[in-house]
Amino acid sequence: MKWELLLAGPARKALERMPAADRRRVLAALDAMEQNPFSGDIVRLKAQPIAWRRPVGDWRILFDIEPEKRRVIVHDVVRRTSTTY
């Protein structure tokens, strides 16, 4: 059974602005998250308002999971730098 995947405004804008090759990789990761958001190299973030992150190359998908509603809320997709977290 699929999970509902919601993209917040910053995540949509980030997808529109990133290079096409990176966008394809991030969209493939988002598709995989619809099947199982707990798969892949996800890490729970400590002391952050956004609870999870999933790396995709140089990009990080920042998201929350609502298991009772089978919902994944993608807050942002950011390029990994020394100040990303």
CSV table of C-alpha atoms in Angstrom, one decimal:
chain,number,residue,atom,x,y,z
A,1,MET,CA,0.0,0.0,0.0
A,2,LYS,CA,1.4,3.4,-1.0
A,3,TRP,CA,2.1,6.2,1.4
A,4,GLU,CA,0.7,9.7,0.6
A,5,LEU,CA,3.6,12.0,-0.3
A,6,LEU,CA,3.1,15.8,0.2
A,7,LEU,CA,5.6,18.4,-1.1
A,8,ALA,CA,5.7,21.7,0.8
A,9,GLY,CA,6.4,24.9,-1.1
A,10,PRO,CA,10.1,25.0,-0.4
A,11,ALA,CA,10.5,21.4,-1.7
A,12,ARG,CA,8.6,22.2,-4.9
A,13,LYS,CA,10.8,25.3,-5.5
A,14,ALA,CA,14.0,23.4,-4.9
A,15,LEU,CA,13.0,20.7,-7.4
A,16,GLU,CA,12.2,23.3,-10.0
A,17,ARG,CA,15.6,25.0,-9.5
A,18,MET,CA,17.9,22.0,-9.4
A,19,PRO,CA,19.8,20.6,-12.4
A,20,ALA,CA,17.8,18.1,-14.5
A,21,ALA,CA,20.1,15.1,-13.7
A,22,ASP,CA,19.8,15.8,-9.9
A,23,ARG,CA,16.0,16.3,-10.2
A,24,ARG,CA,15.7,12.8,-11.8
A,25,ARG,CA,17.6,11.2,-8.9
A,26,VAL,CA,15.6,13.1,-6.2
A,27,LEU,CA,12.3,12.2,-7.9
A,28,ALA,CA,13.3,8.6,-8.1
A,29,ALA,CA,14.0,8.7,-4.3
A,30,LEU,CA,10.6,10.4,-3.7
A,31,ASP,CA,8.9,7.6,-5.7
A,32,ALA,CA,10.7,5.0,-3.5
A,33,MET,CA,9.6,6.9,-0.4
A,34,GLU,CA,6.0,6.5,-1.5
A,35,GLN,CA,6.4,2.7,-1.3
A,36,ASN,CA,8.4,2.7,1.9
A,37,PRO,CA,9.6,5.9,3.6
A,38,PHE,CA,11.8,3.9,6.0
A,39,SER,CA,13.9,2.4,3.2
A,40,GLY,CA,17.2,3.9,2.1
A,41,ASP,CA,19.8,5.7,4.2
A,42,ILE,CA,17.4,7.7,6.3
A,43,VAL,CA,18.5,9.2,9.6
A,44,ARG,CA,16.4,10.7,12.4
A,45,LEU,CA,17.6,14.3,13.1
A,46,LYS,CA,18.2,15.4,16.7
A,47,ALA,CA,17.2,18.8,18.0
A,48,GLN,CA,15.6,19.8,14.6
A,49,PRO,CA,12.0,20.6,13.9
A,50,ILE,CA,12.1,18.3,10.8
A,51,ALA,CA,12.5,14.7,12.0
A,52,TRP,CA,14.2,12.9,9.1
A,53,ARG,CA,16.6,13.3,6.3
A,54,ARG,CA,17.5,11.1,3.3
A,55,PRO,CA,20.6,11.8,1.2
A,56,VAL,CA,20.5,11.7,-2.6
A,57,GLY,CA,23.9,12.5,-3.9
A,58,ASP,CA,24.7,16.1,-2.9
A,59,TRP,CA,21.1,16.7,-1.9
A,60,ARG,CA,19.2,16.0,1.3
A,61,ILE,CA,15.4,15.4,1.5
A,62,LEU,CA,14.1,16.7,4.8
A,63,PHE,CA,10.8,15.2,5.8
A,64,ASP,CA,8.4,14.1,8.5
A,65,ILE,CA,6.5,10.8,8.7
A,66,GLU,CA,3.0,10.5,10.0
A,67,PRO,CA,2.6,6.7,10.3
A,68,GLU,CA,-1.0,6.8,11.6
A,69,LYS,CA,-2.1,8.6,8.4
A,70,ARG,CA,0.5,6.8,6.2
A,71,ARG,CA,1.7,10.2,5.1
A,72,VAL,CA,5.2,11.6,4.3
A,73,ILE,CA,5.6,15.4,4.3
A,74,VAL,CA,8.6,16.6,2.4
A,75,HIS,CA,9.5,20.0,3.9
A,76,ASP,CA,12.6,20.8,1.7
A,77,VAL,CA,15.2,19.5,-0.5
A,78,VAL,CA,18.6,21.2,0.2
A,79,ARG,CA,22.0,20.9,-1.2
A,80,ARG,CA,24.5,19.5,1.3
A,81,THR,CA,27.0,22.0,2.6
A,82,SER,CA,28.9,22.5,5.8
A,83,THR,CA,25.9,24.3,7.3
A,84,THR,CA,23.0,22.1,5.9
A,85,TYR,CA,22.0,20.8,9.3
